[in-house]
Steps between C-alpha positions, in 0.01 A plus 500: 500500500387386155312174560479270199188286461535167318213388274496157335276397211477148351503468120341153483250286690766274651681795664168652614417176685847471654498856633158438655623182671810683629282786632253266674776295669657828623158601636471168684837554665411858596212366715731293722467412778123439465412629846151653463192493277615793278828324416319168459254643246787668310684167497203283392383750237845487337506118520162497321625742231813289455295182450285683242816598308634143518178368349526721191781333309788259474718687749744215565547425127567868419752536784683179403517620137648832613754328730618301195505811276713693749743206528542500120552878502772466762666228294525738203639771732776264610657537153543878539866595572565633852168388641480402871483122458465439873186717510356322194568154645340601834186631327471194275529269798235704691264486198550124472441447873179713497375299200558168677325616819202636303471182291490285815251721687127417520257702287546870582256609771348153547572481875346846554199414284427190711540670840165520683563832681622674182196365309256622770647851510518518119129426471409790730742764364272600212216583744520855645597454866464125451794415725341612830549264792139374472554425128837333549527351851782274369716804421395663829630210710812463278590858593483404871755216460851559640701718257765227447229254390367750244854586388575131437184465287574816298863393455383163364268674249774738384753217463270339239553815288881486522564305173311758293630795704868397467469452123319830447736697727796376298339550157368849578839600641675383180242672275508827698880509481514413129487863383641826640294815564552762227395864503209577265292811433128518437347783295167642620457201732540234229774246420505192276762249392559143382491231767761272337329189643522634855296345783496794738527880498650673804476877545654737750301823548574785736240522778522880480328497157198316650443316171424136429532302176214342304661231288352310208657259256677167485847353451552651152371856555380707794377850579516695827275792588590695814201612708486748792400359839275808545281458192344848536796728575809286431725585205708282269824674392565541127823304540527240777817307576459151641697174515385190316620137489355250247566163664 
């Protein structure tokens, strides 16, 4: 069976931030239910990373701008003959609804930032082994609470992320589906092309080749160098077929 591996690479800072937020929220959900100290530390470490990302820029402003841009794009699509108007109207209404919810929401991450338990664990995470029971008795007793009590607390924290998660899920889905995969060929492990104002590169590589892409560039031009997973003995074929979508 020829397994295809999907690689995604952002072509601007905005997309880089969004993919990180998406990844961290997925990591949070993978730790559920928080039933022991290993899952708890995984969960709190990702909450801390998420809050660090939120503090780096105007996340809400950028997302709202993109929601508006995608609505305008859909409006121009509605003039194309034979287009699925029902699909366009549904997407426009979803974009509008996400924008309203995000506008009305409190500052992103504020509830998590002000939570005492999250703050205590965050402080200790940078210290090697700093989350032992003697360092963090608060976390230790929290892990002894009935599971349903912990679940309710975690559910409350995650619900505060819903406005940003819903908007990003929709935007990233639209962006990812905005361009089809096309077959390309690299020569001696190298490929370059124009980005045409793309936000995101998506590549399908065959797992059998055991290669990964190193991508550099931005929305107007990019280059891909294919590297062997085994840096000592791995080989890069002279001609390598792969699939690429510039979204």
